Tab-separated table of C-alpha atoms in Angstrom:
chain	number	residue	atom	x	y	z
A	1	UNK	CA	5.597	28.704	7.987
A	2	UNK	CA	7.344	25.800	6.224
A	3	UNK	CA	5.323	23.545	3.758
A	4	UNK	CA	6.060	21.157	0.830
A	5	UNK	CA	3.798	22.169	-2.174
A	6	UNK	CA	3.744	21.384	-5.884
A	7	UNK	CA	3.048	24.316	-8.384
A	8	UNK	CA	2.301	22.058	-11.282
A	9	UNK	CA	1.547	18.392	-11.689
A	10	UNK	CA	4.359	16.170	-12.469
A	11	UNK	CA	7.267	13.668	-11.216
A	12	UNK	CA	8.332	14.020	-7.414
A	13	UNK	CA	10.893	16.813	-8.549
A	14	UNK	CA	7.988	19.164	-8.622
A	15	UNK	CA	7.616	19.133	-4.902
A	16	UNK	CA	9.196	22.233	-3.119
A	17	UNK	CA	9.904	22.761	0.476
A	18	UNK	CA	9.247	26.478	0.715
A	19	UNK	CA	8.177	29.305	3.125
A	20	UNK	CA	4.378	30.141	2.853
A	21	UNK	CA	1.876	32.170	4.588
A	22	UNK	CA	0.441	30.701	7.925
A	23	UNK	CA	-3.331	30.108	7.272
A	24	UNK	CA	-5.980	31.768	9.215
A	25	UNK	CA	-9.141	29.495	10.099
A	26	UNK	CA	-12.358	30.473	8.828
A	27	UNK	CA	-15.992	29.553	10.300
A	28	UNK	CA	-15.901	25.947	11.414
A	29	UNK	CA	-12.262	25.456	10.792
A	30	UNK	CA	-9.587	24.557	13.261
A	31	UNK	CA	-5.779	25.533	12.667
A	32	UNK	CA	-3.558	22.685	13.746
A	33	UNK	CA	0.065	22.829	14.544
A	34	UNK	CA	1.225	19.652	12.601
A	35	UNK	CA	3.274	17.035	14.431
A	36	UNK	CA	3.064	14.558	11.287
A	37	UNK	CA	1.232	13.788	8.325
A	38	UNK	CA	1.867	10.487	6.329
A	39	UNK	CA	2.568	9.330	2.966
A	40	UNK	CA	-0.256	7.642	1.085
A	41	UNK	CA	-0.215	6.269	-2.451
A	42	UNK	CA	-2.971	8.744	-3.661
A	43	UNK	CA	-0.658	11.711	-2.758
A	44	UNK	CA	1.603	10.513	-5.513
A	45	UNK	CA	-1.505	10.000	-8.124
A	46	UNK	CA	-2.664	13.566	-7.091
A	47	UNK	CA	0.850	15.154	-7.415
A	48	UNK	CA	1.336	13.347	-10.837
A	49	UNK	CA	-2.135	14.567	-12.327
A	50	UNK	CA	-3.808	11.227	-12.356
A	51	UNK	CA	-6.755	12.416	-10.231
A	52	UNK	CA	-7.840	15.690	-11.517
A	53	UNK	CA	-11.260	14.431	-12.217
A	54	UNK	CA	-12.429	12.761	-8.813
A	55	UNK	CA	-9.620	15.076	-6.652
A	56	UNK	CA	-9.595	18.414	-8.232
A	57	UNK	CA	-7.037	20.329	-6.173
A	58	UNK	CA	-6.096	24.069	-6.507
A	59	UNK	CA	-2.503	24.646	-7.450
A	60	UNK	CA	-0.054	25.328	-5.657
A	61	UNK	CA	-1.203	22.450	-3.601
A	62	UNK	CA	0.105	20.966	-0.274
A	63	UNK	CA	-0.237	17.224	0.015
A	64	UNK	CA	-0.940	15.131	3.220
A	65	UNK	CA	-4.224	13.724	3.932
A	66	UNK	CA	-3.536	12.454	7.393
A	67	UNK	CA	-2.787	14.879	10.108
A	68	UNK	CA	-1.759	14.437	13.925
A	69	UNK	CA	-0.932	17.586	15.848
A	70	UNK	CA	-2.156	20.274	18.509
A	71	UNK	CA	-5.039	22.737	18.146
A	72	UNK	CA	-3.460	26.184	17.625
A	73	UNK	CA	-6.677	28.422	16.771
A	74	UNK	CA	-10.268	28.090	16.464
A	75	UNK	CA	-12.461	29.707	13.888
A	76	UNK	CA	-15.872	31.090	14.318
A	77	UNK	CA	-18.545	28.686	15.519
A	78	UNK	CA	-16.167	25.904	16.441
A	79	UNK	CA	-17.352	24.117	19.810
A	80	UNK	CA	-16.033	20.874	21.203
A	81	UNK	CA	-12.579	21.516	20.665
A	82	UNK	CA	-10.167	23.720	22.548
A	83	UNK	CA	-6.761	25.167	21.694
A	84	UNK	CA	-4.140	22.808	23.004
A	85	UNK	CA	-6.094	19.533	22.186
A	86	UNK	CA	-4.029	16.934	20.495
A	87	UNK	CA	-6.159	15.673	17.630
A	88	UNK	CA	-6.103	13.386	14.653
A	89	UNK	CA	-8.063	13.618	11.369
A	90	UNK	CA	-8.548	12.534	7.701
A	91	UNK	CA	-8.497	15.858	5.710
A	92	UNK	CA	-10.518	16.701	2.720
A	93	UNK	CA	-8.716	15.216	-0.403
A	94	UNK	CA	-9.289	18.321	-2.513
A	95	UNK	CA	-8.114	20.742	0.134
A	96	UNK	CA	-4.589	21.711	1.311
A	97	UNK	CA	-2.998	19.062	3.136
A	98	UNK	CA	-0.727	18.473	6.189
A	99	UNK	CA	2.700	18.519	4.667
A	100	UNK	CA	3.166	21.739	6.342
A	101	UNK	CA	3.708	23.171	9.996
A	102	UNK	CA	0.362	24.281	10.247
A	103	UNK	CA	-2.882	23.069	8.310
A	104	UNK	CA	-6.646	24.288	8.519
A	105	UNK	CA	-9.062	21.363	9.208
A	106	UNK	CA	-12.623	21.206	9.224
A	107	UNK	CA	-13.762	20.725	12.971
A	108	UNK	CA	-15.903	17.959	12.131
A	109	UNK	CA	-13.256	15.610	10.775
A	110	UNK	CA	-11.008	15.773	13.760
A	111	UNK	CA	-10.967	13.522	17.039
A	112	UNK	CA	-9.024	13.152	20.259
A	113	UNK	CA	-5.506	11.588	19.317
A	114	UNK	CA	-4.536	8.250	21.099
A	115	UNK	CA	-2.674	9.012	24.269
A	116	UNK	CA	-0.819	5.594	24.278
A	117	UNK	CA	1.316	6.097	21.245
A	118	UNK	CA	3.463	9.412	20.232
A	119	UNK	CA	1.505	12.035	18.565
A	120	UNK	CA	3.355	12.036	15.494
A	121	UNK	CA	2.914	8.179	15.077
A	122	UNK	CA	-0.913	8.673	15.362
A	123	UNK	CA	-0.611	10.179	11.657
A	124	UNK	CA	-0.051	6.644	10.515
A	125	UNK	CA	-3.810	5.965	11.241
A	126	UNK	CA	-6.639	7.872	9.684
A	127	UNK	CA	-6.934	7.056	6.083
A	128	UNK	CA	-5.706	3.285	6.051
A	129	UNK	CA	-7.335	2.681	9.444
A	130	UNK	CA	-10.570	3.940	8.213
A	131	UNK	CA	-10.361	2.201	5.117
A	132	UNK	CA	-9.979	-1.146	6.863
A	133	UNK	CA	-12.760	-0.285	9.150
A	134	UNK	CA	-15.142	0.843	6.463
A	135	UNK	CA	-14.287	-2.136	4.080
A	136	UNK	CA	-14.984	-4.641	6.954
A	137	UNK	CA	-17.948	-3.582	8.937
A	138	UNK	CA	-19.587	-0.724	6.849
A	139	UNK	CA	-19.561	-2.785	3.568
A	140	UNK	CA	-18.793	-6.310	4.354
A	141	UNK	CA	-20.525	-6.302	7.760
A	142	UNK	CA	-18.140	-8.671	9.063
A	143	UNK	CA	-19.138	-10.734	12.051
A	144	UNK	CA	-17.796	-13.234	14.348
A	145	UNK	CA	-17.347	-17.032	13.086
A	146	UNK	CA	-16.905	-15.785	9.320
A	147	UNK	CA	-14.137	-16.333	7.151
A	148	UNK	CA	-12.321	-13.428	5.528
A	149	UNK	CA	-9.604	-13.542	2.895
A	150	UNK	CA	-7.466	-10.251	2.907
A	151	UNK	CA	-5.798	-9.966	-0.299
A	152	UNK	CA	-2.649	-8.096	-0.306
A	153	UNK	CA	-2.295	-7.813	3.595
A	154	UNK	CA	1.214	-6.773	3.790
A	155	UNK	CA	0.506	-2.952	3.300
A	156	UNK	CA	-0.525	-0.496	5.786
A	157	UNK	CA	-4.342	-1.044	5.187
A	158	UNK	CA	-3.897	-4.799	5.496
A	159	UNK	CA	-2.179	-4.461	8.878
A	160	UNK	CA	-4.981	-2.902	10.483
A	161	UNK	CA	-7.613	-5.115	8.415
A	162	UNK	CA	-6.058	-8.215	9.842
A	163	UNK	CA	-5.939	-6.768	13.354
A	164	UNK	CA	-9.747	-5.598	13.047
A	165	UNK	CA	-11.059	-8.846	11.453
A	166	UNK	CA	-9.358	-10.987	14.056
A	167	UNK	CA	-10.580	-8.964	16.953
A	168	UNK	CA	-14.194	-9.228	15.318
A	169	UNK	CA	-13.772	-13.028	16.032
A	170	UNK	CA	-13.255	-13.889	12.075
A	171	UNK	CA	-10.988	-16.709	10.653
A	172	UNK	CA	-8.415	-14.647	8.877
A	173	UNK	CA	-6.564	-15.733	5.748
A	174	UNK	CA	-3.969	-13.206	4.449
A	175	UNK	CA	-1.798	-13.016	1.493
A	176	UNK	CA	1.570	-11.323	1.838
A	177	UNK	CA	5.104	-11.483	0.301
A	178	UNK	CA	8.215	-13.008	2.016
A	179	UNK	CA	9.168	-9.325	3.622
A	180	UNK	CA	5.678	-8.860	5.249
A	181	UNK	CA	4.542	-12.441	6.276
A	182	UNK	CA	5.870	-12.619	9.578
A	183	UNK	CA	4.435	-8.993	10.325
A	184	UNK	CA	0.788	-10.447	9.017
A	185	UNK	CA	1.274	-13.415	11.213
A	186	UNK	CA	1.893	-11.120	14.120
A	187	UNK	CA	-1.103	-9.061	13.456
A	188	UNK	CA	-3.347	-12.152	13.997
A	189	UNK	CA	-3.790	-13.900	10.493
A	190	UNK	CA	-4.657	-17.749	10.890
A	191	UNK	CA	-3.537	-18.510	7.624
A	192	UNK	CA	-0.775	-16.635	5.231
A	193	UNK	CA	-0.483	-17.384	1.788
A	194	UNK	CA	2.852	-16.429	-0.098
A	195	UNK	CA	1.397	-14.576	-3.099
A	196	UNK	CA	4.879	-14.900	-4.792
A	197	UNK	CA	5.105	-18.658	-4.705
A	198	UNK	CA	1.178	-19.834	-4.535
A	199	UNK	CA	-1.772	-19.122	-6.535
A	200	UNK	CA	-4.284	-17.609	-3.959
A	201	UNK	CA	-7.337	-19.173	-5.839
A	202	UNK	CA	-5.911	-22.470	-6.022
A	203	UNK	CA	-4.541	-22.543	-2.367
A	204	UNK	CA	-7.818	-21.445	-0.483
A	205	UNK	CA	-9.653	-24.653	-0.193
A	206	UNK	CA	-12.766	-23.459	1.524
A	207	UNK	CA	-14.964	-20.610	0.558
A	208	UNK	CA	-15.146	-17.542	2.458
A	209	UNK	CA	-17.821	-15.122	3.492
A	210	UNK	CA	-15.737	-12.087	2.552
A	211	UNK	CA	-13.051	-11.117	0.312
A	212	UNK	CA	-10.969	-7.858	0.882
A	213	UNK	CA	-8.768	-7.038	-2.154
A	214	UNK	CA	-6.212	-4.368	-1.420
A	215	UNK	CA	-3.801	-5.722	-4.048
A	216	UNK	CA	-3.468	-4.369	-7.573
A	217	UNK	CA	-3.818	-7.631	-9.227
A	218	UNK	CA	-4.177	-8.499	-12.832
A	219	UNK	CA	-7.801	-8.052	-14.014
A	220	UNK	CA	-8.152	-11.987	-14.435
A	221	UNK	CA	-6.833	-12.524	-11.067
A	222	UNK	CA	-9.480	-10.115	-9.630
A	223	UNK	CA	-12.411	-11.663	-11.653
A	224	UNK	CA	-11.404	-15.045	-10.108
A	225	UNK	CA	-12.026	-13.887	-6.406
A	226	UNK	CA	-15.557	-14.194	-6.494
A	227	UNK	CA	-15.245	-17.966	-6.983
A	228	UNK	CA	-13.695	-18.146	-3.343
A	229	UNK	CA	-16.920	-16.636	-1.871
A	230	UNK	CA	-19.748	-18.484	-0.529
A	231	UNK	CA	-23.249	-17.501	-1.864
A	232	UNK	CA	-24.478	-14.520	-0.651
A	233	UNK	CA	-21.084	-13.181	0.422
A	234	UNK	CA	-19.222	-10.027	-0.640
A	235	UNK	CA	-15.946	-8.709	-2.419
A	236	UNK	CA	-14.697	-5.617	-1.121
A	237	UNK	CA	-12.278	-3.878	-3.563
A	238	UNK	CA	-10.015	-0.816	-3.025
A	239	UNK	CA	-8.325	-0.705	-6.190
A	240	UNK	CA	-11.002	1.165	-7.813
A	241	UNK	CA	-9.674	1.580	-11.179
A	242	UNK	CA	-10.634	-2.057	-11.611
A	243	UNK	CA	-14.368	-2.471	-10.714
A	244	UNK	CA	-15.133	-5.166	-8.305
A	245	UNK	CA	-16.679	-7.960	-9.945
A	246	UNK	CA	-19.915	-9.671	-8.873
A	247	UNK	CA	-21.451	-13.203	-9.160
A	248	UNK	CA	-25.168	-12.345	-9.543
A	249	UNK	CA	-26.213	-15.945	-9.925
A	250	UNK	CA	-24.657	-16.846	-6.562
A	251	UNK	CA	-25.614	-13.597	-4.863
A	252	UNK	CA	-22.193	-12.523	-4.475
A	253	UNK	CA	-21.874	-8.816	-4.311
A	254	UNK	CA	-18.823	-6.631	-5.609
A	255	UNK	CA	-18.378	-3.305	-3.759
A	256	UNK	CA	-15.851	-0.583	-4.818
A	257	UNK	CA	-14.528	1.282	-1.560
A	258	UNK	CA	-14.020	4.829	-1.784
A	259	UNK	CA	-12.925	5.684	1.760
A	260	UNK	CA	-14.435	8.842	3.661
A	261	UNK	CA	-13.419	10.790	6.617
A	262	UNK	CA	-15.533	10.004	9.698
A	263	UNK	CA	-14.743	11.039	13.075
A	264	UNK	CA	-16.708	8.778	15.061
A	265	UNK	CA	-15.315	5.681	13.410
A	266	UNK	CA	-12.036	7.212	13.878
A	267	UNK	CA	-12.673	7.736	17.453
A	268	UNK	CA	-13.710	4.197	17.888
A	269	UNK	CA	-10.042	3.087	16.272
A	270	UNK	CA	-8.499	5.426	18.804
A	271	UNK	CA	-10.211	3.652	21.694
A	272	UNK	CA	-8.813	0.428	20.537
A	273	UNK	CA	-5.529	1.644	20.334
A	274	UNK	CA	-5.584	3.363	24.018
A	275	UNK	CA	-6.907	-0.054	25.191
A	276	UNK	CA	-4.032	-2.035	23.502
A	277	UNK	CA	-6.667	-3.701	21.135
A	278	UNK	CA	-5.052	-2.389	17.964
A	279	UNK	CA	-1.312	-1.822	17.169
A	280	UNK	CA	-0.098	1.485	15.388
A	281	UNK	CA	2.926	0.134	13.024
A	282	UNK	CA	5.345	2.910	11.693
A	283	UNK	CA	7.561	1.435	9.123
A	284	UNK	CA	9.605	4.696	8.695
A	285	UNK	CA	9.921	8.367	9.900
A	286	UNK	CA	11.024	11.142	7.911
A	287	UNK	CA	11.363	14.827	8.123
A	288	UNK	CA	8.955	17.240	6.229
A	289	UNK	CA	12.003	18.556	4.126
A	290	UNK	CA	12.531	15.024	2.689
A	291	UNK	CA	9.150	14.345	1.380
A	292	UNK	CA	10.272	15.019	-2.153
A	293	UNK	CA	12.631	12.310	-1.716
A	294	UNK	CA	10.136	10.134	-0.148
A	295	UNK	CA	7.707	10.648	-3.136
A	296	UNK	CA	10.767	9.415	-5.428
A	297	UNK	CA	11.317	6.416	-3.247
A	298	UNK	CA	7.778	5.643	-3.756
A	299	UNK	CA	8.055	6.197	-7.341
A	300	UNK	CA	10.883	3.534	-7.553
A	301	UNK	CA	9.152	1.078	-5.555
A	302	UNK	CA	11.700	1.403	-2.613
A	303	UNK	CA	9.482	2.201	0.407
A	304	UNK	CA	9.336	-0.381	3.179
A	305	UNK	CA	6.046	-2.246	3.847
A	306	UNK	CA	3.924	-0.552	6.189
A	307	UNK	CA	3.136	3.268	7.125
A	308	UNK	CA	5.659	6.181	6.574
A	309	UNK	CA	5.127	9.069	8.725
A	310	UNK	CA	6.315	12.909	7.779
A	311	UNK	CA	7.250	14.697	10.805
A	312	UNK	CA	7.482	18.494	11.206
A	313	UNK	CA	9.439	18.610	14.558
A	314	UNK	CA	6.705	20.255	16.192
Protein backbone atom coordinates (compact mmCIF):
# COMPACT_ATOMS: atom_id res chain seq x y z
CA UNK A 1 0.00 0.00 0.00
CA UNK A 2 0.98 3.66 -0.26
CA UNK A 3 1.70 5.73 2.85
CA UNK A 4 3.40 8.98 3.77
CA UNK A 5 6.05 8.51 6.47
CA UNK A 6 9.04 10.24 7.98
CA UNK A 7 12.15 8.26 8.92
CA UNK A 8 13.73 11.08 10.92
CA UNK A 9 12.50 14.23 12.58
CA UNK A 10 12.82 17.47 10.68
CA UNK A 11 11.29 19.90 8.21
CA UNK A 12 8.44 18.93 5.83
CA UNK A 13 10.91 17.51 3.31
CA UNK A 14 11.50 14.48 5.58
CA UNK A 15 8.04 13.21 4.58
CA UNK A 16 8.13 10.48 1.93
CA UNK A 17 5.29 9.05 -0.14
CA UNK A 18 6.31 5.39 -0.36
CA UNK A 19 5.19 1.79 -0.64
CA UNK A 20 4.92 -0.13 2.66
CA UNK A 21 3.49 -3.43 3.84
CA UNK A 22 -0.24 -3.53 4.49
CA UNK A 23 -0.80 -3.92 8.27
CA UNK A 24 -2.53 -6.95 9.79
CA UNK A 25 -4.97 -6.31 12.66
CA UNK A 26 -4.17 -7.80 16.04
CA UNK A 27 -6.50 -8.55 18.91
CA UNK A 28 -8.96 -5.72 19.47
CA UNK A 29 -7.91 -3.93 16.30
CA UNK A 30 -9.73 -3.01 13.11
CA UNK A 31 -8.11 -2.42 9.72
CA UNK A 32 -9.64 0.58 7.97
CA UNK A 33 -9.38 1.31 4.27
CA UNK A 34 -8.76 5.03 4.57
CA UNK A 35 -10.94 7.46 2.65
CA UNK A 36 -9.22 10.45 4.24
CA UNK A 37 -7.29 11.80 7.17
CA UNK A 38 -6.75 15.46 7.96
CA UNK A 39 -3.98 17.88 8.81
CA UNK A 40 -3.68 19.02 12.42
CA UNK A 41 -0.95 21.34 13.71
CA UNK A 42 0.14 18.63 16.15
CA UNK A 43 1.12 16.51 13.11
CA UNK A 44 3.74 19.10 12.20
CA UNK A 45 4.97 19.34 15.79
CA UNK A 46 5.37 15.55 15.98
CA UNK A 47 7.20 15.47 12.63
CA UNK A 48 9.55 18.25 13.72
CA UNK A 49 10.44 16.36 16.92
CA UNK A 50 8.90 18.90 19.30
CA UNK A 51 6.61 16.31 20.94
CA UNK A 52 9.06 13.49 21.65
CA UNK A 53 8.29 13.61 25.38
CA UNK A 54 4.48 13.58 25.48
CA UNK A 55 3.98 11.76 22.15
CA UNK A 56 6.84 9.27 21.65
CA UNK A 57 6.39 7.80 18.14
CA UNK A 58 8.37 4.97 16.58
CA UNK A 59 10.28 5.85 13.42
CA UNK A 60 9.49 5.57 10.59
CA UNK A 61 6.17 7.15 11.52
CA UNK A 62 2.99 7.72 9.52
CA UNK A 63 1.13 10.90 10.59
CA UNK A 64 -2.62 11.43 10.54
CA UNK A 65 -4.61 11.34 13.79
CA UNK A 66 -8.07 11.62 12.24
CA UNK A 67 -9.45 8.80 10.11
CA UNK A 68 -12.57 8.25 8.03
CA UNK A 69 -12.92 5.08 6.02
CA UNK A 70 -14.38 1.62 5.60
CA UNK A 71 -13.71 -1.38 7.85
CA UNK A 72 -11.61 -3.85 5.86
CA UNK A 73 -10.64 -6.54 8.38
CA UNK A 74 -11.23 -7.39 12.04
CA UNK A 75 -8.77 -8.61 14.65
CA UNK A 76 -9.53 -11.25 17.23
CA UNK A 77 -12.17 -10.34 19.79
CA UNK A 78 -13.65 -7.35 17.94
CA UNK A 79 -17.43 -7.10 18.29
CA UNK A 80 -19.98 -4.48 17.33
CA UNK A 81 -18.19 -3.59 14.08
CA UNK A 82 -18.46 -5.40 10.77
CA UNK A 83 -16.41 -5.46 7.59
CA UNK A 84 -17.90 -2.87 5.26
CA UNK A 85 -18.94 -0.43 8.02
CA UNK A 86 -18.09 3.20 7.34
CA UNK A 87 -16.39 4.63 10.42
CA UNK A 88 -14.69 7.69 11.79
CA UNK A 89 -12.25 7.97 14.67
CA UNK A 90 -9.49 9.76 16.56
CA UNK A 91 -6.43 7.48 16.51
CA UNK A 92 -3.84 7.15 19.30
CA UNK A 93 -1.39 10.00 18.83
CA UNK A 94 1.72 7.89 19.35
CA UNK A 95 0.65 5.11 16.98
CA UNK A 96 0.82 4.84 13.18
CA UNK A 97 -1.54 7.35 11.59
CA UNK A 98 -3.97 7.40 8.70
CA UNK A 99 -1.86 9.13 6.03
CA UNK A 100 -1.95 5.79 4.25
CA UNK A 101 -4.29 3.63 2.21
CA UNK A 102 -4.91 1.37 5.24
CA UNK A 103 -4.51 1.91 8.98
CA UNK A 104 -5.02 -0.14 12.12
CA UNK A 105 -7.26 1.34 14.80
CA UNK A 106 -8.31 0.16 18.25
CA UNK A 107 -11.94 -0.85 17.80
CA UNK A 108 -13.01 1.24 20.79
CA UNK A 109 -12.01 4.57 19.18
CA UNK A 110 -14.27 4.13 16.14
CA UNK A 111 -17.89 5.10 15.64
CA UNK A 112 -20.22 5.08 12.66
CA UNK A 113 -19.44 7.86 10.19
CA UNK A 114 -22.07 10.50 9.44
CA UNK A 115 -24.35 9.57 6.56
CA UNK A 116 -25.14 13.12 5.46
CA UNK A 117 -21.63 14.14 4.37
CA UNK A 118 -19.05 12.55 2.09
CA UNK A 119 -17.04 9.91 3.94
CA UNK A 120 -13.75 11.67 3.16
CA UNK A 121 -15.09 14.95 4.56
CA UNK A 122 -15.91 13.21 7.85
CA UNK A 123 -12.14 13.18 8.52
CA UNK A 124 -12.53 16.87 9.32
CA UNK A 125 -14.45 16.03 12.49
CA UNK A 126 -12.73 13.89 15.14
CA UNK A 127 -9.87 15.79 16.78
CA UNK A 128 -11.23 19.31 16.38
CA UNK A 129 -14.83 18.35 17.10
CA UNK A 130 -13.82 16.50 20.25
CA UNK A 131 -11.62 19.40 21.34
CA UNK A 132 -14.56 21.81 21.10
CA UNK A 133 -16.96 19.37 22.81
CA UNK A 134 -14.62 18.56 25.69
CA UNK A 135 -13.70 22.20 26.25
CA UNK A 136 -17.29 23.43 26.40
CA UNK A 137 -19.11 20.57 28.10
CA UNK A 138 -16.59 18.34 29.89
CA UNK A 139 -14.47 21.13 31.38
CA UNK A 140 -16.50 24.38 31.24
CA UNK A 141 -19.87 22.64 31.82
CA UNK A 142 -21.52 25.24 29.60
CA UNK A 143 -25.28 25.65 30.00
CA UNK A 144 -28.05 27.64 28.35
CA UNK A 145 -28.09 31.35 29.13
CA UNK A 146 -24.37 31.61 29.86
CA UNK A 147 -22.01 33.94 28.07
CA UNK A 148 -18.93 32.45 26.40
CA UNK A 149 -15.95 34.12 24.75
CA UNK A 150 -14.22 31.97 22.12
CA UNK A 151 -10.83 33.54 21.54
CA UNK A 152 -9.44 32.45 18.19
CA UNK A 153 -12.73 31.26 16.71
CA UNK A 154 -11.58 31.46 13.09
CA UNK A 155 -9.89 28.06 13.03
CA UNK A 156 -11.33 24.57 12.74
CA UNK A 157 -11.87 24.05 16.48
CA UNK A 158 -13.43 27.48 16.74
CA UNK A 159 -15.93 26.73 14.00
CA UNK A 160 -17.25 23.72 15.89
CA UNK A 161 -17.07 25.50 19.25
CA UNK A 162 -19.20 28.41 18.04
CA UNK A 163 -21.82 26.05 16.62
CA UNK A 164 -21.92 23.86 19.73
CA UNK A 165 -22.04 26.76 22.17
CA UNK A 166 -24.83 28.46 20.25
CA UNK A 167 -26.78 25.20 20.02
CA UNK A 168 -26.43 24.86 23.83
CA UNK A 169 -28.19 28.20 24.26
CA UNK A 170 -25.17 30.34 25.14
CA UNK A 171 -24.51 33.92 24.09
CA UNK A 172 -21.38 33.58 21.96
CA UNK A 173 -18.71 36.25 21.60
CA UNK A 174 -16.01 35.23 19.13
CA UNK A 175 -12.72 36.75 18.07
CA UNK A 176 -11.65 36.31 14.46
CA UNK A 177 -9.62 38.05 11.79
CA UNK A 178 -11.01 39.68 8.64
CA UNK A 179 -10.69 36.47 6.58
CA UNK A 180 -12.72 34.35 8.99
CA UNK A 181 -15.17 36.84 10.51
CA UNK A 182 -17.96 36.06 8.05
CA UNK A 183 -17.56 32.31 8.60
CA UNK A 184 -17.71 32.76 12.37
CA UNK A 185 -20.88 34.83 12.06
CA UNK A 186 -22.43 32.15 9.85
CA UNK A 187 -21.56 29.57 12.53
CA UNK A 188 -23.82 31.47 14.93
CA UNK A 189 -21.68 33.95 16.89
CA UNK A 190 -23.74 36.72 18.46
CA UNK A 191 -20.79 39.13 18.53
CA UNK A 192 -17.56 39.04 16.52
CA UNK A 193 -14.48 40.98 17.61
CA UNK A 194 -11.81 41.61 14.97
CA UNK A 195 -8.67 40.83 16.96
CA UNK A 196 -6.51 42.57 14.35
CA UNK A 197 -8.05 45.98 15.06
CA UNK A 198 -9.48 45.75 18.58
CA UNK A 199 -8.19 44.74 21.99
CA UNK A 200 -10.34 41.87 23.17
CA UNK A 201 -10.09 42.67 26.87
CA UNK A 202 -11.05 46.30 26.28
CA UNK A 203 -13.87 45.42 23.86
CA UNK A 204 -15.75 42.84 25.93
CA UNK A 205 -17.63 45.13 28.30
CA UNK A 206 -19.66 42.55 30.26
CA UNK A 207 -18.19 39.59 32.09
CA UNK A 208 -18.57 36.12 30.66
CA UNK A 209 -19.04 32.73 32.30
CA UNK A 210 -16.55 30.90 30.12
CA UNK A 211 -13.51 31.79 28.04
CA UNK A 212 -12.25 29.24 25.56
CA UNK A 213 -8.79 30.26 24.39
CA UNK A 214 -7.78 28.67 21.09
CA UNK A 215 -5.30 31.34 20.03
CA UNK A 216 -1.50 31.38 20.48
CA UNK A 217 -1.63 34.79 22.16
CA UNK A 218 1.17 36.53 24.00
CA UNK A 219 1.52 35.45 27.66
CA UNK A 220 0.38 38.86 28.86
CA UNK A 221 -2.79 38.60 26.79
CA UNK A 222 -3.53 35.14 28.16
CA UNK A 223 -2.97 36.36 31.71
CA UNK A 224 -5.50 39.17 31.13
CA UNK A 225 -8.35 36.86 30.10
CA UNK A 226 -9.45 35.80 33.63
CA UNK A 227 -10.35 39.45 34.24
CA UNK A 228 -13.20 39.02 31.74
CA UNK A 229 -14.68 36.08 33.65
CA UNK A 230 -17.28 36.34 36.42
CA UNK A 231 -16.41 34.95 39.85
CA UNK A 232 -16.69 31.17 39.74
CA UNK A 233 -16.23 30.99 35.97
CA UNK A 234 -13.67 29.07 33.96
CA UNK A 235 -10.95 29.60 31.37
CA UNK A 236 -10.26 26.57 29.16
CA UNK A 237 -6.98 26.85 27.28
CA UNK A 238 -5.82 24.70 24.36
CA UNK A 239 -2.39 26.34 23.95
CA UNK A 240 -0.97 24.07 26.61
CA UNK A 241 2.62 25.26 26.26
CA UNK A 242 1.34 28.31 28.18
CA UNK A 243 -0.49 27.12 31.31
CA UNK A 244 -3.99 28.47 31.82
CA UNK A 245 -4.01 31.31 34.36
CA UNK A 246 -6.36 31.24 37.33
CA UNK A 247 -7.77 33.86 39.69
CA UNK A 248 -8.09 32.04 42.99
CA UNK A 249 -9.35 35.13 44.80
CA UNK A 250 -12.39 35.26 42.52
CA UNK A 251 -12.74 31.52 42.10
CA UNK A 252 -11.91 31.57 38.38
CA UNK A 253 -10.55 28.19 37.30
CA UNK A 254 -7.93 27.72 34.62
CA UNK A 255 -8.00 24.42 32.73
CA UNK A 256 -5.41 23.16 30.25
CA UNK A 257 -7.17 20.96 27.73
CA UNK A 258 -5.49 17.80 26.45
CA UNK A 259 -8.03 16.31 24.04
CA UNK A 260 -8.67 12.58 24.33
CA UNK A 261 -10.35 10.05 22.08
CA UNK A 262 -13.95 9.30 23.07
CA UNK A 263 -16.11 7.30 20.68
CA UNK A 264 -19.32 8.08 22.60
CA UNK A 265 -18.75 11.83 22.39
CA UNK A 266 -17.81 11.44 18.73
CA UNK A 267 -21.03 9.54 18.07
CA UNK A 268 -22.99 12.42 19.58
CA UNK A 269 -21.25 14.83 17.22
CA UNK A 270 -22.05 12.53 14.30
CA UNK A 271 -25.71 12.48 15.34
CA UNK A 272 -25.80 16.28 15.37
CA UNK A 273 -24.34 16.34 11.86
CA UNK A 274 -26.94 13.88 10.57
CA UNK A 275 -29.71 15.98 12.15
CA UNK A 276 -28.32 19.08 10.37
CA UNK A 277 -27.55 20.66 13.76
CA UNK A 278 -23.78 20.76 13.18
CA UNK A 279 -21.98 21.59 9.95
CA UNK A 280 -18.77 19.99 8.75
CA UNK A 281 -16.69 22.56 6.90
CA UNK A 282 -13.75 21.58 4.73
CA UNK A 283 -11.53 24.40 3.54
CA UNK A 284 -9.39 22.32 1.19
CA UNK A 285 -8.95 18.74 -0.04
CA UNK A 286 -5.58 17.38 -1.14
CA UNK A 287 -4.48 13.90 -2.29
CA UNK A 288 -2.22 11.80 -0.09
CA UNK A 289 0.83 12.28 -2.31
CA UNK A 290 0.65 16.04 -1.66
CA UNK A 291 0.83 15.75 2.13
CA UNK A 292 4.52 16.87 2.21
CA UNK A 293 3.56 20.02 0.29
CA UNK A 294 0.67 20.57 2.70
CA UNK A 295 3.07 20.44 5.65
CA UNK A 296 5.28 22.96 3.83
CA UNK A 297 2.28 25.26 3.33
CA UNK A 298 1.50 25.00 7.03
CA UNK A 299 5.09 25.86 7.95
CA UNK A 300 4.88 28.92 5.69
CA UNK A 301 1.57 30.04 7.22
CA UNK A 302 -0.17 29.52 3.89
CA UNK A 303 -3.05 27.25 4.94
CA UNK A 304 -6.63 28.49 4.61
CA UNK A 305 -8.77 28.96 7.71
CA UNK A 306 -10.69 25.82 8.56
CA UNK A 307 -9.93 22.17 8.05
CA UNK A 308 -7.83 20.50 5.35
CA UNK A 309 -8.57 16.86 4.56
CA UNK A 310 -6.12 14.50 2.89
CA UNK A 311 -7.78 11.95 0.61
CA UNK A 312 -6.55 8.56 -0.55
CA UNK A 313 -9.01 8.11 -3.41
CA UNK A 314 -10.52 5.04 -1.74
